[in-house]
Short mmCIF file of C-alpha atoms and ligand atoms in Angstrom, two decimals:
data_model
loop_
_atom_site.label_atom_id
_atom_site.label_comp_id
_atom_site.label_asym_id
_atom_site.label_seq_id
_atom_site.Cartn_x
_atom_site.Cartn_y
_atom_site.Cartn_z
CA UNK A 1 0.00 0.00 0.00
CA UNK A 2 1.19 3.70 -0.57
CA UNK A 3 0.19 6.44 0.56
CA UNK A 4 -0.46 9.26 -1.93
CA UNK A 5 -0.32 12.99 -0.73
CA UNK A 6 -2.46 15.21 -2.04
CA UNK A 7 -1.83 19.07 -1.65
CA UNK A 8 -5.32 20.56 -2.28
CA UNK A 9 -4.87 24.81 -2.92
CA UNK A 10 -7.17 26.92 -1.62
CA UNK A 11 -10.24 24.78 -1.34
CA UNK A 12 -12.28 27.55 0.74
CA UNK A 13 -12.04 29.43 -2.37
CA UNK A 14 -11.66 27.72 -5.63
CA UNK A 15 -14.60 25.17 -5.79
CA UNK A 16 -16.82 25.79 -8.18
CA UNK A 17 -19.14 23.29 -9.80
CA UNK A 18 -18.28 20.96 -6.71
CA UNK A 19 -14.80 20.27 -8.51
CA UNK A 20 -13.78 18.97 -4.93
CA UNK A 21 -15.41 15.74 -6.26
CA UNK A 22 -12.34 15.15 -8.67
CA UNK A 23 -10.70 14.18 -4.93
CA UNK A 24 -12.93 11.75 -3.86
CA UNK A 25 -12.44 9.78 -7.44
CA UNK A 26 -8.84 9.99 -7.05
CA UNK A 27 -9.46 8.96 -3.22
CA UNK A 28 -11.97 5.73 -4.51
CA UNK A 29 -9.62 4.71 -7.42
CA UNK A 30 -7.00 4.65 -5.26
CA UNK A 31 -8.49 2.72 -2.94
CA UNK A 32 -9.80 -0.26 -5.26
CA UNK A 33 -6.00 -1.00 -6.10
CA UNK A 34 -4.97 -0.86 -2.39
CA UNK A 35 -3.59 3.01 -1.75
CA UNK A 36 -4.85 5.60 0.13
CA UNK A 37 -4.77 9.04 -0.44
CA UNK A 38 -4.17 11.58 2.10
CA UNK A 39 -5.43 15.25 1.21
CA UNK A 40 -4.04 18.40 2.72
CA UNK A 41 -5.72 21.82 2.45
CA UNK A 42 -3.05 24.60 1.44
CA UNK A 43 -5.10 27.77 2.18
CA UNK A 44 -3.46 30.92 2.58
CA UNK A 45 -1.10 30.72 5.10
CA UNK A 46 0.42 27.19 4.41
CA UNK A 47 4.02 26.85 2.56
CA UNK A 48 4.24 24.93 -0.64
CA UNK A 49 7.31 22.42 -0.08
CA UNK A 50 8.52 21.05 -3.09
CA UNK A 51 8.65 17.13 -2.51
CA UNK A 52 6.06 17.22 0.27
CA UNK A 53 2.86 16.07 -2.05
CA UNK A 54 2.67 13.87 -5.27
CA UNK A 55 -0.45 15.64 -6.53
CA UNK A 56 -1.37 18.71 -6.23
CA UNK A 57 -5.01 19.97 -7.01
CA UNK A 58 -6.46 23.27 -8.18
CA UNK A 59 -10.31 23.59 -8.94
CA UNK A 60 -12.30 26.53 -10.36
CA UNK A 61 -13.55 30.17 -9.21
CA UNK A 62 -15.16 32.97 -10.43
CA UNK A 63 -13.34 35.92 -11.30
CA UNK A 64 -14.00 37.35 -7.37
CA UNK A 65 -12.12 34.37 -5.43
CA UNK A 66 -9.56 34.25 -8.05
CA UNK A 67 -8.71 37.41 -6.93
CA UNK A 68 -8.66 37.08 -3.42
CA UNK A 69 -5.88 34.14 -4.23
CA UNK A 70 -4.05 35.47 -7.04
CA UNK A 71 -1.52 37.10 -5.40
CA UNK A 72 -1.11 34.72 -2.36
CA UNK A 73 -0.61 31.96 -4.99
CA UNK A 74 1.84 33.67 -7.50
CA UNK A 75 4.20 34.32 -4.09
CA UNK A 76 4.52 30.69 -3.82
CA UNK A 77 5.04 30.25 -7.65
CA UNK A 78 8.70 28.95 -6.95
CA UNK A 79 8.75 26.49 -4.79
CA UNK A 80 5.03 24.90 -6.46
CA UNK A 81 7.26 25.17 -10.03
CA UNK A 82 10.15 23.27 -8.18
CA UNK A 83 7.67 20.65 -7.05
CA UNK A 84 6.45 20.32 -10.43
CA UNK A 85 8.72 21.10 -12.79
CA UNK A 86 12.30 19.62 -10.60
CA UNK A 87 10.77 17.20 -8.60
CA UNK A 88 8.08 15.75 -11.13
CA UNK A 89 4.91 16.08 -9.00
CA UNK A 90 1.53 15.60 -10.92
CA UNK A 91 -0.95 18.75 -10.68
CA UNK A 92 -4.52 19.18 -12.14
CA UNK A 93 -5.71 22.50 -12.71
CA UNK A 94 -9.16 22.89 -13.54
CA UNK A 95 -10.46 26.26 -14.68
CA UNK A 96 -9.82 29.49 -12.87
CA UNK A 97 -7.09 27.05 -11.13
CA UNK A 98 -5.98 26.28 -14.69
CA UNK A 99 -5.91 30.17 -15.61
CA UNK A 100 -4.11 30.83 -12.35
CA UNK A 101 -1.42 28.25 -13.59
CA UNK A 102 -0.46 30.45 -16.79
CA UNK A 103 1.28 33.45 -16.35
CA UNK A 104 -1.75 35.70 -15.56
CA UNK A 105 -5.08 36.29 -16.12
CA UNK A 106 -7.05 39.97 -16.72
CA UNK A 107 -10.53 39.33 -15.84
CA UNK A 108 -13.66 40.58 -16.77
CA UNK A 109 -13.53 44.10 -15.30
CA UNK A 110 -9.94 44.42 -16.53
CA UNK A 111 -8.58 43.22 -12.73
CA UNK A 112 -4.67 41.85 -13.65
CA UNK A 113 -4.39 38.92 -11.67
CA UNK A 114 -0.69 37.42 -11.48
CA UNK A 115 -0.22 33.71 -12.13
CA UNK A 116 2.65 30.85 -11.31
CA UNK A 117 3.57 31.14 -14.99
CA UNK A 118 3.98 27.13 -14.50
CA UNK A 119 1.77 26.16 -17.93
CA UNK A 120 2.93 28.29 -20.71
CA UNK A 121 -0.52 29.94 -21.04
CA UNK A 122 -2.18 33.48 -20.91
CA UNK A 123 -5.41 34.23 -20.36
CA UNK A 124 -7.66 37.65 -20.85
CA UNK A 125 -11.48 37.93 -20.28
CA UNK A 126 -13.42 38.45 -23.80
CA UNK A 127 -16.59 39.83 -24.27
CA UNK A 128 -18.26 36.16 -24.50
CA UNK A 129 -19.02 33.40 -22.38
CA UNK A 130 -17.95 30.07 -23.31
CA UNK A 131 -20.48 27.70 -22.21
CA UNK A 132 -21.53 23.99 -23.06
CA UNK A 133 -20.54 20.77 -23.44
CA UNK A 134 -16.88 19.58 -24.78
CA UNK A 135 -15.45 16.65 -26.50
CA UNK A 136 -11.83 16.77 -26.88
CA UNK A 137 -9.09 14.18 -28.19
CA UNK A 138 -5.90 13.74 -25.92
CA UNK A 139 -2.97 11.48 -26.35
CA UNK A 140 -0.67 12.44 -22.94
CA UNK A 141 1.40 9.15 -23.94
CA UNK A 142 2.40 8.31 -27.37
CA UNK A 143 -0.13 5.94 -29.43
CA UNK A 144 -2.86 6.17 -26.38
CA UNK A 145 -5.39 8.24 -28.31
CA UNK A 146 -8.39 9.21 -25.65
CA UNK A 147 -11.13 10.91 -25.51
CA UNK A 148 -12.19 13.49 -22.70
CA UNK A 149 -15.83 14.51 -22.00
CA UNK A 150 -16.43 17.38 -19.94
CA UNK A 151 -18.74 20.81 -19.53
CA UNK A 152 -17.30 24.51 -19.78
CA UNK A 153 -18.17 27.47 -18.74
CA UNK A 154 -15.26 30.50 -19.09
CA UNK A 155 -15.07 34.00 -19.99
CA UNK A 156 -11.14 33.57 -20.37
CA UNK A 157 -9.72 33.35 -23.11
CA UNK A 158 -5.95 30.63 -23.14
CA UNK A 159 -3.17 31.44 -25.23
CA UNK A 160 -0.97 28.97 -25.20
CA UNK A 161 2.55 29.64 -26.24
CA UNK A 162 3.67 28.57 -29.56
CA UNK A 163 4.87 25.49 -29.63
CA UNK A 164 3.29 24.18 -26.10
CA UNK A 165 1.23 20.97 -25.54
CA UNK A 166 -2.72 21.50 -24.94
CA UNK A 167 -4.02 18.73 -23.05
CA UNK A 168 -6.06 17.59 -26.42
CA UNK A 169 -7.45 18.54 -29.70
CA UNK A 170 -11.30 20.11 -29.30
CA UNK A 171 -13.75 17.69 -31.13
CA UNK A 172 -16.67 19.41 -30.14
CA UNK A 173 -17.06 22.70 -27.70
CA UNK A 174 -14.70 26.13 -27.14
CA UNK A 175 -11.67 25.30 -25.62
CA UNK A 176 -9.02 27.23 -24.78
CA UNK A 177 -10.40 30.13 -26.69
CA UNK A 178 -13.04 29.33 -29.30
CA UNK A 179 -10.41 29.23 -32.22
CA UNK A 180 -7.18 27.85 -31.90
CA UNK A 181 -9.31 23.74 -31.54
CA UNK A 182 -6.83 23.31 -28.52
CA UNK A 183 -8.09 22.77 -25.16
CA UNK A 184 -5.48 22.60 -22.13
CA UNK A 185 -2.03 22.49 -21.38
CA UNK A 186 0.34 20.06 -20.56
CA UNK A 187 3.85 20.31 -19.19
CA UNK A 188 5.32 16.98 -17.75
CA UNK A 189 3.28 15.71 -15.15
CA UNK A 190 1.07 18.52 -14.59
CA UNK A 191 -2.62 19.80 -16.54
CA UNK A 192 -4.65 22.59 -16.72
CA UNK A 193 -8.06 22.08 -18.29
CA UNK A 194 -11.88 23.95 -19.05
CA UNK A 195 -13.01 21.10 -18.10
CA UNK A 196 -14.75 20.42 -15.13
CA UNK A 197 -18.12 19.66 -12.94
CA UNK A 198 -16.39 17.08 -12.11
CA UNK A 199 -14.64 16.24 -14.67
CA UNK A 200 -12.99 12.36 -13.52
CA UNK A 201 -16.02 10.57 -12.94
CA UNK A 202 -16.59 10.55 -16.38
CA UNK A 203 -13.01 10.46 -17.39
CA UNK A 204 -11.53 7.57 -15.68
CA UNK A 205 -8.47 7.06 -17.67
CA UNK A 206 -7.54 10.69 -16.94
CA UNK A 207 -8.02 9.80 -13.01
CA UNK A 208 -5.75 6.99 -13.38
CA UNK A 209 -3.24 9.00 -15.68
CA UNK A 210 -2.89 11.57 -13.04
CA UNK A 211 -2.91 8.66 -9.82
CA UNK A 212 0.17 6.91 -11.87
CA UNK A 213 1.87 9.82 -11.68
CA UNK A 214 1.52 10.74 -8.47
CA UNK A 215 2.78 7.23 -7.93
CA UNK A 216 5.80 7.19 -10.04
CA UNK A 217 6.71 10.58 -7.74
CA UNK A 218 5.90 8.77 -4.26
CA UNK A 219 8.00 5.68 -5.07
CA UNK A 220 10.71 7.44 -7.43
CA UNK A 221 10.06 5.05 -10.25
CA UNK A 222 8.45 4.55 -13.16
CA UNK A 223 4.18 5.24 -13.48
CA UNK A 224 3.05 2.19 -12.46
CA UNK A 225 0.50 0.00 -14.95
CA UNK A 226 -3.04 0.39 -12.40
CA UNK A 227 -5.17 -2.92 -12.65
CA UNK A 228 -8.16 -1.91 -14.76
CA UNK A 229 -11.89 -1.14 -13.26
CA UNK A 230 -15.02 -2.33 -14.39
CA UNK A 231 -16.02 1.51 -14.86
CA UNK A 232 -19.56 0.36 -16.64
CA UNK A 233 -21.23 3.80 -15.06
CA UNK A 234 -18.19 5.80 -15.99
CA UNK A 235 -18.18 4.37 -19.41
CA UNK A 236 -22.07 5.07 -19.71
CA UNK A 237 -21.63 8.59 -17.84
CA UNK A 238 -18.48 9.67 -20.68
CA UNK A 239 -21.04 8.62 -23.49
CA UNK A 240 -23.36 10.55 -22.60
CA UNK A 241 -21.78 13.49 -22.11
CA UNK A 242 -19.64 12.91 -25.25
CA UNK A 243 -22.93 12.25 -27.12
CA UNK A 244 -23.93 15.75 -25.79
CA UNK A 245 -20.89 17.74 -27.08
CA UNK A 246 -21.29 15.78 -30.63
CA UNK A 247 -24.63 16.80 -30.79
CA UNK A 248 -24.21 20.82 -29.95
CA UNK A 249 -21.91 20.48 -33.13
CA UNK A 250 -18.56 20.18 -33.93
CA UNK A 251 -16.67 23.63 -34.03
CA UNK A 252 -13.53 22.64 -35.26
N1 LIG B 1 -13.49 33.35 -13.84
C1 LIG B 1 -12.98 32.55 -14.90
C2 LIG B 1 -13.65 32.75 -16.24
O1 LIG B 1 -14.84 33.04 -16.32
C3 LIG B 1 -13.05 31.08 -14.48
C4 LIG B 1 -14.43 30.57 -14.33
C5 LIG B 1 -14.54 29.19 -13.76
O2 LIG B 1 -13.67 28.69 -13.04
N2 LIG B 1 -15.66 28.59 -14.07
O3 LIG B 1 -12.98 32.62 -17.24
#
């Protein structure tokens, strides 16, 4: 059994959508193959120590409680970038978390919010929402071609640097921006994604993606292959939603 340490930022503020119940797949899948997962809060006041957690977690916020964390977060951009970037940590940003991750965000009422500048991303409010349903196409390992389901609602718009990884290729939805057909980012072990509502219980493999990972950091080795899940209701629950994005259209 291992225990896998989750460092959970600023849950009192960044939970929207009940994105907290990304954890408690993590915390289940876990489980089933005989780990546990211990989740710590990092609110305002706690240090971010590089080699302390193997996955960290970020949800999503309106514009108002990004604010109220933006700067408290961008002061510990080094040592979370260390953890991530040196010591190969997994993180999953969803969202205003994911916007955070970039290098900044201006929202909506022109507010310039700094980021970690850990992704490669920047993000300014536009003048439209970008709501609905998404269907994207991912491969984070060479030859694994999956698809991700998921819901979106952001008045950001994500530029990703030329030349950067998205986290997949939008089948169906907005994206990063409505134009570029990239959704995401992806830098080693760590992703920032629209995506959320929650989005694992529908995306399994993406759950077990970001649990090997956190693995292969606890244990210094190599992501480990999880024994598959029966996953019926998350198969039926991805379908669904996947059937939804297909049928608001394809934009790309
Ligand atoms: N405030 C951000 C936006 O609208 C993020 C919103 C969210 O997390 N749902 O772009």
């Amino acid at each position: 059994m291992t225990t896998i340490r989750v460092g959970h930022l600023y849950p009192d503020y960044l939970n929207i959508y009940a994105d907290r119940g990304n954890i408690a797949v993590f915390a289940r899948r876990a489980a089933l193959r005989g780990h546990m997962l211990e989740v710590t809060a990092l609110g305002m006041d706690d240090p971010i120590v590089p080699g302390q957690h193997d996955l960290y977690y970020v949800g999503g916020g309106q514009d108002r409680e990004q604010l109220l964390v933006a700067e408290n977060l961008a002061g510990k951009a080094e040592p979370l970038k260390e953890a991530v970037l040196a010591h190969d940590a997994a993180l999953l940003a969803v969202c205003g978390g994911y916007q955070l991750l970039g290098r900044g965000y201006r929202g909506f009422h022109g507010e310039d919010m700094p980021g970690v500048g850990l992704l490669p991303a920047e993000t300014v409010a536009g003048e439209r929402r970008m709501i609905g349903d998404v269907l994207l196409e991912c491969e984070l390992e060479p030859g694994s071609r999956q698809t991700l389901a998921g819901f979106e609602n952001h008045i950001g718009r994500t530029t990703l640097d030329p030349g950067s990884s998205p986290l997949g290729s939008v089948v169906a939805g907005f994206g990063n921006d409505g134009e570029s057909g990239f959704e995401g980012a992806r830098v080693g072990r760590a992703i920032g994604t629209y995506l959320h509502g929650p989005l694992l219980p529908r995306n399994a493999w993406l759950a077990d993606w970001l649990l090997a990972q956190a693995l292969a950091h606890r244990t210094g080795g190599a992501p480990p292959e999880l024994e598959p899940l029966a996953d019926e209701l998350e198969a039926r629950a991805h379908a669904v939603s996947a059937e939804r994005a297909r049928s608001r259209g394809g934009r790309f």
